[in-house]
mmCIF file of C-alpha atoms in Angstrom:
data_model
loop_
_atom_site.group_PDB
_atom_site.id
_atom_site.type_symbol
_atom_site.label_atom_id
_atom_site.label_comp_id
_atom_site.label_asym_id
_atom_site.label_seq_id
_atom_site.Cartn_x
_atom_site.Cartn_y
_atom_site.Cartn_z
ATOM 1 C CA MET A 250 -38.244 18.499 -26.728
ATOM 2 C CA GLY A 251 -35.775 15.522 -27.339
ATOM 3 C CA TYR A 252 -32.913 14.369 -26.809
ATOM 4 C CA PHE A 253 -29.823 12.073 -28.850
ATOM 5 C CA ILE A 254 -28.003 9.011 -28.072
ATOM 6 C CA GLY A 255 -26.207 7.208 -29.040
ATOM 7 C CA VAL A 256 -23.497 6.153 -31.865
ATOM 8 C CA GLY A 257 -25.882 6.631 -34.436
ATOM 9 C CA MET A 258 -27.798 10.006 -33.566
ATOM 10 C CA GLU A 259 -31.479 8.464 -32.602
ATOM 11 C CA TYR A 260 -33.523 10.864 -31.634
ATOM 12 C CA TYR A 261 -35.372 9.802 -28.592
ATOM 13 C CA SER A 262 -39.096 13.041 -28.400
ATOM 14 C CA GLU A 263 -38.760 13.847 -24.403
ATOM 15 C CA GLU A 264 -42.423 11.578 -24.094
ATOM 16 C CA ASP A 265 -40.255 8.419 -24.910
ATOM 17 C CA ARG A 266 -37.199 8.968 -22.642
ATOM 18 C CA VAL A 267 -39.797 9.364 -19.657
ATOM 19 C CA SER A 268 -41.245 6.645 -20.987
ATOM 20 C CA ASP A 269 -38.109 4.789 -21.002
ATOM 21 C CA ILE A 270 -37.216 5.671 -17.306
ATOM 22 C CA ASN A 271 -40.372 4.890 -16.217
ATOM 23 C CA GLU A 272 -40.067 1.529 -17.440
ATOM 24 C CA LEU A 273 -36.375 1.252 -16.791
ATOM 25 C CA GLY A 274 -37.958 1.899 -12.497
ATOM 26 C CA ASP A 275 -40.156 -0.258 -12.845
ATOM 27 C CA ILE A 276 -38.263 -3.196 -14.162
ATOM 28 C CA ALA A 277 -35.741 -2.226 -11.106
ATOM 29 C CA THR A 278 -38.313 -2.527 -8.688
ATOM 30 C CA ARG A 279 -39.708 -5.902 -9.675
ATOM 31 C CA ILE A 280 -37.366 -8.477 -8.452
ATOM 32 C CA PRO A 281 -37.525 -7.145 -4.713
ATOM 33 C CA LYS A 282 -41.223 -6.763 -5.509
ATOM 34 C CA ILE A 283 -42.226 -10.197 -6.598
ATOM 35 C CA ARG A 284 -39.793 -11.743 -3.551
ATOM 36 C CA SER A 285 -41.848 -9.090 -1.019
ATOM 37 C CA TRP A 286 -45.287 -11.162 -2.341
ATOM 38 C CA LEU A 287 -43.145 -14.645 -1.602
ATOM 39 C CA ASP A 288 -42.014 -13.799 1.137
ATOM 40 C CA ARG A 289 -46.198 -12.826 2.591
ATOM 41 C CA SER A 290 -47.735 -15.349 1.395
ATOM 42 C CA LYS A 291 -45.618 -18.657 1.878
ATOM 43 C CA LYS A 292 -45.860 -16.845 5.682
ATOM 44 C CA ALA A 293 -49.785 -17.132 5.687
ATOM 45 C CA ARG A 294 -49.675 -20.545 4.049
ATOM 46 C CA ASP A 295 -47.317 -21.855 6.827
ATOM 47 C CA ALA A 296 -50.569 -23.458 9.098
ATOM 48 C CA GLN A 297 -51.651 -25.649 5.307
ATOM 49 C CA VAL A 298 -47.885 -26.721 5.009
ATOM 50 C CA ASP A 299 -47.657 -27.675 8.326
ATOM 51 C CA ARG A 300 -51.225 -29.673 7.799
ATOM 52 C CA TRP A 301 -50.299 -31.513 4.505
ATOM 53 C CA ARG A 302 -47.080 -32.406 5.934
ATOM 54 C CA LYS A 303 -48.573 -34.436 8.394
ATOM 55 C CA ASN A 304 -51.083 -35.607 5.868
ATOM 56 C CA GLU A 305 -48.027 -37.007 4.272
ATOM 57 C CA ALA A 306 -46.903 -38.924 7.287
ATOM 58 C CA LEU A 307 -50.476 -40.434 7.740
ATOM 59 C CA TYR A 308 -50.905 -41.313 3.964
ATOM 60 C CA TYR A 309 -47.443 -42.973 3.738
ATOM 61 C CA GLY A 310 -48.411 -46.004 6.758
ATOM 62 C CA ARG A 311 -45.978 -43.024 9.174
ATOM 63 C CA HIS A 312 -48.835 -43.450 12.609
ATOM 64 C CA TRP A 313 -46.182 -43.681 15.036
ATOM 65 C CA SER A 314 -44.049 -41.356 16.731
ATOM 66 C CA PRO A 315 -40.358 -41.604 16.740
ATOM 67 C CA SER A 316 -39.695 -44.878 18.680
ATOM 68 C CA PRO A 317 -37.581 -44.748 21.976
ATOM 69 C CA SER A 318 -34.052 -46.173 22.049
ATOM 70 C CA GLY A 319 -33.651 -49.474 22.011
ATOM 71 C CA THR A 320 -37.674 -49.693 20.775
ATOM 72 C CA GLU A 321 -37.689 -49.305 17.070
ATOM 73 C CA HIS A 322 -37.469 -52.615 15.772
ATOM 74 C CA GLN A 323 -39.814 -53.943 17.323
ATOM 75 C CA SER A 324 -43.671 -54.888 15.593
ATOM 76 C CA ARG A 325 -45.661 -52.096 15.175
ATOM 77 C CA LEU A 326 -49.232 -53.460 13.470
ATOM 78 C CA THR A 327 -50.819 -50.494 11.977
ATOM 79 C CA PHE A 328 -53.627 -50.254 9.451
ATOM 80 C CA ASN A 329 -53.149 -47.458 7.132
ATOM 81 C CA PHE A 330 -56.396 -46.522 7.237
ATOM 82 C CA PRO A 331 -55.808 -43.139 5.486
ATOM 83 C CA LEU A 332 -54.314 -44.655 2.387
ATOM 84 C CA ALA A 333 -57.264 -47.424 1.789
ATOM 85 C CA VAL A 334 -59.484 -44.208 2.307
ATOM 86 C CA ILE A 335 -57.798 -42.507 -0.865
ATOM 87 C CA GLU A 336 -57.104 -45.713 -2.981
ATOM 88 C CA THR A 337 -60.215 -46.733 -2.871
ATOM 89 C CA ILE A 338 -61.803 -43.552 -4.276
ATOM 90 C CA ILE A 339 -59.872 -42.095 -6.989
ATOM 91 C CA PRO A 340 -61.167 -45.493 -9.454
ATOM 92 C CA ILE A 341 -64.529 -44.397 -8.071
ATOM 93 C CA ILE A 342 -63.928 -40.821 -9.914
ATOM 94 C CA ASN A 343 -62.312 -42.568 -12.198
ATOM 95 C CA ASP A 344 -65.169 -44.537 -14.298
ATOM 96 C CA PHE A 345 -67.397 -41.071 -13.462
ATOM 97 C CA GLN A 346 -63.787 -39.336 -15.743
ATOM 98 C CA PRO A 347 -65.698 -36.491 -18.304
ATOM 99 C CA THR A 348 -66.073 -37.278 -21.756
ATOM 100 C CA VAL A 349 -67.079 -34.553 -24.437
ATOM 101 C CA ASP A 350 -69.023 -35.304 -27.872
ATOM 102 C CA ILE A 351 -69.257 -32.903 -30.473
ATOM 103 C CA MET A 352 -72.432 -32.982 -31.620
ATOM 104 C CA PRO A 353 -73.018 -31.209 -35.315
ATOM 105 C CA ALA A 354 -74.556 -28.439 -36.246
ATOM 106 C CA GLY A 355 -76.623 -29.530 -39.034
ATOM 107 C CA SER A 356 -76.338 -32.001 -41.793
ATOM 108 C CA ASN A 357 -73.397 -29.940 -42.871
ATOM 109 C CA ASP A 358 -71.563 -30.065 -40.266
ATOM 110 C CA VAL A 359 -71.405 -34.022 -39.661
ATOM 111 C CA HIS A 360 -67.823 -34.639 -41.046
ATOM 112 C CA PHE A 361 -66.447 -31.573 -39.627
ATOM 113 C CA ALA A 362 -67.567 -32.716 -35.784
ATOM 114 C CA ASP A 363 -66.066 -36.337 -36.452
ATOM 115 C CA MET A 364 -62.348 -34.650 -37.635
ATOM 116 C CA MET A 365 -62.991 -32.737 -33.996
ATOM 117 C CA SER A 366 -63.745 -36.154 -32.105
ATOM 118 C CA LYS A 367 -61.374 -36.931 -33.344
ATOM 119 C CA ARG A 368 -58.730 -34.747 -32.827
ATOM 120 C CA PHE A 369 -60.029 -34.108 -29.149
ATOM 121 C CA LYS A 370 -59.088 -38.044 -28.324
ATOM 122 C CA GLN A 371 -55.603 -37.465 -30.092
ATOM 123 C CA VAL A 372 -55.106 -35.465 -27.567
ATOM 124 C CA VAL A 373 -56.645 -36.290 -24.941
ATOM 125 C CA ASP A 374 -53.738 -39.490 -25.419
ATOM 126 C CA GLU A 375 -50.977 -37.417 -26.369
ATOM 127 C CA THR A 376 -51.377 -35.398 -23.225
ATOM 128 C CA GLU A 377 -52.388 -38.274 -20.657
ATOM 129 C CA LEU A 378 -55.549 -36.056 -20.094
ATOM 130 C CA TYR A 379 -56.929 -38.634 -17.876
ATOM 131 C CA HIS A 380 -54.013 -40.059 -16.071
ATOM 132 C CA LYS A 381 -52.809 -36.575 -15.075
ATOM 133 C CA ILE A 382 -56.372 -35.183 -14.010
ATOM 134 C CA LEU A 383 -56.706 -39.145 -11.523
ATOM 135 C CA LEU A 384 -53.356 -37.572 -10.354
ATOM 136 C CA ALA A 385 -54.306 -33.783 -9.267
ATOM 137 C CA VAL A 386 -57.129 -35.786 -7.868
ATOM 138 C CA LYS A 387 -54.950 -37.697 -5.706
ATOM 139 C CA ASP A 388 -53.017 -34.362 -4.436
ATOM 140 C CA ALA A 389 -56.033 -32.944 -3.707
ATOM 141 C CA LEU A 390 -57.894 -36.137 -1.691
ATOM 142 C CA ILE A 391 -53.652 -36.275 0.075
ATOM 143 C CA TYR A 392 -53.609 -32.577 0.745
ATOM 144 C CA SER A 393 -56.092 -30.183 0.018
ATOM 145 C CA ASN A 394 -55.733 -28.691 -3.013
ATOM 146 C CA GLY A 395 -54.675 -30.518 -6.698
ATOM 147 C CA PHE A 396 -53.569 -28.391 -9.875
ATOM 148 C CA ILE A 397 -52.756 -29.357 -13.641
ATOM 149 C CA GLN A 398 -51.091 -26.768 -16.114
ATOM 150 C CA LEU A 399 -51.987 -26.303 -20.084
ATOM 151 C CA LEU A 400 -49.956 -24.850 -22.493
ATOM 152 C CA PRO A 401 -49.945 -24.022 -26.354
ATOM 153 C CA GLU A 402 -46.540 -25.855 -27.371
ATOM 154 C CA ILE A 403 -45.386 -23.367 -30.290
ATOM 155 C CA ASN A 404 -41.502 -24.554 -32.247
ATOM 156 C CA ASP A 405 -38.809 -22.474 -33.340
ATOM 157 C CA ASN A 406 -41.409 -21.795 -36.662
ATOM 158 C CA GLY A 407 -44.385 -20.279 -34.295
ATOM 159 C CA VAL A 408 -46.740 -23.279 -35.167
ATOM 160 C CA PHE A 409 -48.369 -24.865 -32.843
ATOM 161 C CA THR A 410 -47.526 -28.650 -32.373
ATOM 162 C CA GLY A 411 -49.854 -30.089 -28.954
ATOM 163 C CA PHE A 412 -49.749 -29.368 -25.540
ATOM 164 C CA ASP A 413 -48.002 -29.213 -22.253
ATOM 165 C CA LEU A 414 -50.242 -30.902 -19.590
ATOM 166 C CA GLN A 415 -48.138 -30.811 -16.357
ATOM 167 C CA VAL A 416 -49.575 -31.592 -12.950
ATOM 168 C CA ILE A 417 -47.654 -29.111 -10.227
ATOM 169 C CA ASP A 418 -46.626 -29.707 -6.732
ATOM 170 C CA PRO A 419 -48.885 -27.978 -4.091
ATOM 171 C CA TYR A 420 -46.317 -27.224 -2.374
ATOM 172 C CA THR A 421 -44.602 -24.881 -5.577
ATOM 173 C CA VAL A 422 -48.572 -22.739 -4.952
ATOM 174 C CA ILE A 423 -47.986 -19.774 -3.070
ATOM 175 C CA PRO A 424 -51.796 -17.452 -3.889
ATOM 176 C CA HIS A 425 -51.967 -14.256 -2.621
ATOM 177 C CA PRO A 426 -53.030 -14.329 1.153
ATOM 178 C CA TYR A 427 -56.618 -13.108 0.653
ATOM 179 C CA ALA A 428 -57.229 -15.288 -2.669
ATOM 180 C CA THR A 429 -60.179 -17.689 -2.488
ATOM 181 C CA ASP A 430 -60.070 -18.781 -5.716
ATOM 182 C CA LEU A 431 -57.221 -19.771 -8.325
ATOM 183 C CA ASP A 432 -58.240 -16.465 -10.684
ATOM 184 C CA LEU A 433 -56.043 -12.862 -11.307
ATOM 185 C CA LYS A 434 -59.252 -11.188 -10.339
ATOM 186 C CA ASN A 435 -59.267 -13.100 -7.427
ATOM 187 C CA GLY A 436 -56.335 -11.898 -5.785
ATOM 188 C CA GLU A 437 -54.257 -9.412 -6.599
ATOM 189 C CA TYR A 438 -50.715 -12.154 -7.266
ATOM 190 C CA PHE A 439 -49.596 -15.426 -7.210
ATOM 191 C CA CYS A 440 -46.834 -17.327 -6.911
ATOM 192 C CA PHE A 441 -45.398 -20.624 -8.295
ATOM 193 C CA ALA A 442 -42.135 -21.495 -6.856
ATOM 194 C CA VAL A 443 -40.579 -24.309 -8.077
ATOM 195 C CA PRO A 444 -37.332 -25.826 -7.375
ATOM 196 C CA MET A 445 -34.626 -26.454 -9.821
ATOM 197 C CA GLU A 446 -31.192 -27.533 -10.492
ATOM 198 C CA THR A 447 -29.636 -25.632 -11.908
ATOM 199 C CA ASP A 448 -27.838 -27.170 -14.511
ATOM 200 C CA LYS A 449 -31.440 -27.500 -15.702
ATOM 201 C CA ILE A 450 -31.711 -23.677 -15.541
ATOM 202 C CA TYR A 451 -28.450 -23.276 -17.634
ATOM 203 C CA ARG A 452 -30.076 -24.810 -20.717
ATOM 204 C CA ASP A 453 -33.790 -23.178 -19.796
ATOM 205 C CA PHE A 454 -33.285 -19.908 -18.656
ATOM 206 C CA GLY A 455 -28.969 -19.315 -20.506
ATOM 207 C CA ILE A 456 -28.611 -18.514 -16.289
ATOM 208 C CA GLN A 457 -26.202 -18.995 -14.062
ATOM 209 C CA CYS A 458 -27.570 -18.320 -10.640
ATOM 210 C CA ASN A 459 -26.065 -19.822 -7.355
ATOM 211 C CA ALA A 460 -27.788 -22.974 -5.799
ATOM 212 C CA GLU A 461 -30.144 -22.375 -2.707
ATOM 213 C CA GLY A 462 -30.012 -25.040 -0.237
ATOM 214 C CA LYS A 463 -32.983 -27.501 0.291
ATOM 215 C CA LEU A 464 -35.504 -25.929 -0.603
ATOM 216 C CA ASP A 465 -38.210 -28.823 1.068
ATOM 217 C CA ASP A 466 -40.438 -25.977 1.574
ATOM 218 C CA TYR A 467 -41.587 -26.367 -2.117
ATOM 219 C CA ARG A 468 -41.709 -29.815 -2.185
ATOM 220 C CA SER A 469 -43.817 -32.571 -1.929
ATOM 221 C CA PHE A 470 -41.992 -35.952 0.298
ATOM 222 C CA GLN A 471 -41.597 -39.070 -1.445
ATOM 223 C CA LYS A 472 -41.348 -42.436 1.438
ATOM 224 C CA THR A 473 -37.408 -44.672 0.580
ATOM 225 C CA GLU A 474 -37.652 -48.032 0.657
ATOM 226 C CA ASP A 475 -35.944 -47.744 4.447
ATOM 227 C CA GLY A 476 -39.542 -45.825 5.523
ATOM 228 C CA ALA A 477 -37.760 -41.967 5.320
ATOM 229 C CA PHE A 478 -38.328 -39.084 2.944
ATOM 230 C CA ASN A 479 -37.062 -38.466 0.607
ATOM 231 C CA THR A 480 -35.179 -34.744 0.629
ATOM 232 C CA ASN A 481 -32.952 -32.511 -1.486
ATOM 233 C CA SER A 482 -29.460 -32.149 0.895
ATOM 234 C CA GLU A 483 -27.237 -29.352 1.709
ATOM 235 C CA ASP A 484 -24.668 -29.669 -0.584
ATOM 236 C CA ASP A 485 -27.511 -30.540 -4.397
ATOM 237 C CA ASP A 486 -26.923 -27.439 -6.830
ATOM 238 C CA VAL A 487 -30.489 -26.352 -6.451
ATOM 239 C CA ALA A 488 -31.714 -22.594 -6.894
ATOM 240 C CA LEU A 489 -35.512 -21.077 -6.599
ATOM 241 C CA VAL A 490 -37.810 -20.318 -9.813
ATOM 242 C CA ILE A 491 -40.349 -17.837 -9.354
ATOM 243 C CA GLU A 492 -43.388 -17.047 -11.301
ATOM 244 C CA CYS A 493 -45.415 -14.634 -11.175
ATOM 245 C CA TYR A 494 -48.795 -13.476 -12.091
ATOM 246 C CA SER A 495 -49.942 -10.395 -11.017
ATOM 247 C CA ASN A 496 -52.953 -7.502 -11.853
ATOM 248 C CA GLU A 497 -50.690 -3.483 -12.729
ATOM 249 C CA PRO A 498 -52.585 -0.816 -12.617
ATOM 250 C CA ASP A 499 -51.083 -0.228 -16.065
ATOM 251 C CA SER A 500 -54.716 -2.192 -17.408
ATOM 252 C CA GLU A 501 -54.032 -0.800 -21.245
ATOM 253 C CA LYS A 502 -50.102 -2.272 -21.217
ATOM 254 C CA TYR A 503 -51.462 -5.799 -19.271
ATOM 255 C CA PRO A 504 -55.281 -6.032 -19.871
ATOM 256 C CA ASN A 505 -54.551 -10.072 -18.751
ATOM 257 C CA GLY A 506 -52.418 -9.685 -16.384
ATOM 258 C CA ARG A 507 -48.490 -9.211 -16.373
ATOM 259 C CA HIS A 508 -46.552 -12.355 -16.844
ATOM 260 C CA THR A 509 -42.638 -12.598 -14.810
ATOM 261 C CA VAL A 510 -40.051 -15.079 -14.365
ATOM 262 C CA ILE A 511 -37.077 -14.532 -11.963
ATOM 263 C CA VAL A 512 -34.055 -15.971 -10.359
ATOM 264 C CA GLY A 513 -32.280 -15.309 -7.837
ATOM 265 C CA ASP A 514 -31.422 -11.553 -9.207
ATOM 266 C CA LYS A 515 -32.391 -12.171 -12.539
ATOM 267 C CA LEU A 516 -35.634 -11.780 -13.944
ATOM 268 C CA ILE A 517 -35.829 -13.701 -16.893
ATOM 269 C CA VAL A 518 -39.334 -12.541 -18.073
ATOM 270 C CA ASP A 519 -41.664 -10.038 -17.849
ATOM 271 C CA GLU A 520 -44.610 -9.345 -20.211
ATOM 272 C CA PRO A 521 -48.396 -9.383 -20.676
ATOM 273 C CA LEU A 522 -50.061 -12.494 -20.448
ATOM 274 C CA GLU A 523 -51.206 -13.438 -24.060
ATOM 275 C CA LEU A 524 -54.007 -15.772 -22.317
ATOM 276 C CA TYR A 525 -57.225 -14.504 -21.082
ATOM 277 C CA ARG A 526 -56.230 -16.701 -17.569
ATOM 278 C CA MET A 527 -53.601 -17.464 -16.017
ATOM 279 C CA PRO A 528 -52.706 -21.353 -17.780
ATOM 280 C CA VAL A 529 -53.447 -23.126 -14.603
ATOM 281 C CA PHE A 530 -56.703 -25.016 -13.158
ATOM 282 C CA MET A 531 -56.895 -25.717 -9.833
ATOM 283 C CA ILE A 532 -59.161 -29.077 -8.339
ATOM 284 C CA SER A 533 -59.529 -28.452 -4.775
ATOM 285 C CA ASN A 534 -61.408 -31.060 -1.953
ATOM 286 C CA TYR A 535 -64.187 -29.618 1.275
ATOM 287 C CA LYS A 536 -63.459 -26.212 -0.450
ATOM 288 C CA SER A 537 -65.325 -23.042 1.430
ATOM 289 C CA PRO A 538 -66.415 -20.549 -0.691
ATOM 290 C CA HIS A 539 -64.579 -18.445 1.303
ATOM 291 C CA SER A 540 -60.754 -20.115 1.200
ATOM 292 C CA PHE A 541 -58.544 -21.277 -1.223
ATOM 293 C CA TRP A 542 -57.826 -24.341 0.499
ATOM 294 C CA GLY A 543 -59.407 -27.497 1.005
ATOM 295 C CA ILE A 544 -59.220 -30.434 3.755
ATOM 296 C CA GLY A 545 -57.144 -33.153 3.298
ATOM 297 C CA GLU A 546 -58.299 -37.076 3.528
ATOM 298 C CA PRO A 547 -55.993 -38.370 6.616
ATOM 299 C CA ASP A 548 -56.225 -34.358 8.137
ATOM 300 C CA LEU A 549 -60.573 -35.664 8.404
ATOM 301 C CA ILE A 550 -59.727 -39.631 10.028
ATOM 302 C CA ARG A 551 -56.766 -38.910 11.600
ATOM 303 C CA THR A 552 -58.038 -39.649 15.087
ATOM 304 C CA GLN A 553 -60.178 -43.423 13.946
ATOM 305 C CA THR A 554 -56.500 -44.108 12.504
ATOM 306 C CA LYS A 555 -54.781 -42.883 15.502
ATOM 307 C CA SER A 556 -57.656 -45.368 16.744
ATOM 308 C CA PHE A 557 -57.624 -48.559 15.183
ATOM 309 C CA ASN A 558 -53.803 -48.198 15.818
ATOM 310 C CA GLU A 559 -54.064 -48.183 19.343
ATOM 311 C CA VAL A 560 -55.811 -51.006 19.749
#
């Protein structure tokens, strides 16, 4: 049994009709489900974020509590031990960055191995791979974890043109509360919540949306010249772009997982994950196998820092 629909009198079987209805129902519940996941995971991450804010303050030299009125301009000796430790570790790690040698399997493969080696070096130079690895390592040292996103670049004709390599702000990473690694097999879903200007959202996605306020919970702070932390203002036209990777019961339709992007109440992307894994890689500092988050260096030396600066 089927039914007819539309001016062209297209015929749909009962099976197709039920499938379409189920798919529409799934899409209708997708946005509230992702927002529920985000709220749940963000709440579970709150204690970690509190530690990150303290680590930021230590790294940027804000070791003192707010000064009493009238004493804020008095000189105070501050030895920035956390910054010294982190900036000493990074050059050491840079000296031991991995190198890739492509060896020929036989005498006939020498030419191809040489071509592949040159191409790999070209990709490394174009993406600034080693520099961005160091930036992710620096995030891991300051906060606890660093993240790199690697995506293929495809032009309008469907031709591969290179790689897009980005260092992800740790504050935008919101894993499943029980996840212990960056792997869909290890957690039912992973969310990435990125504050983005509404004008850029419109340019990138063709979506007009309302601003959502400061959204400072989803970004690292940067120190300004006057020693304060640079944050968004209430008047900034910024909205939250939420990207979600999830496991789904329908493993036939979503063999590698499901990829969804939403802004406000609008669904921008909802598709099977084409890659065999999430295109995000994690670097951890002092990570336990039973926890997703590691430990930042400032967290380990905050008592020493306090003792030095109280002398």
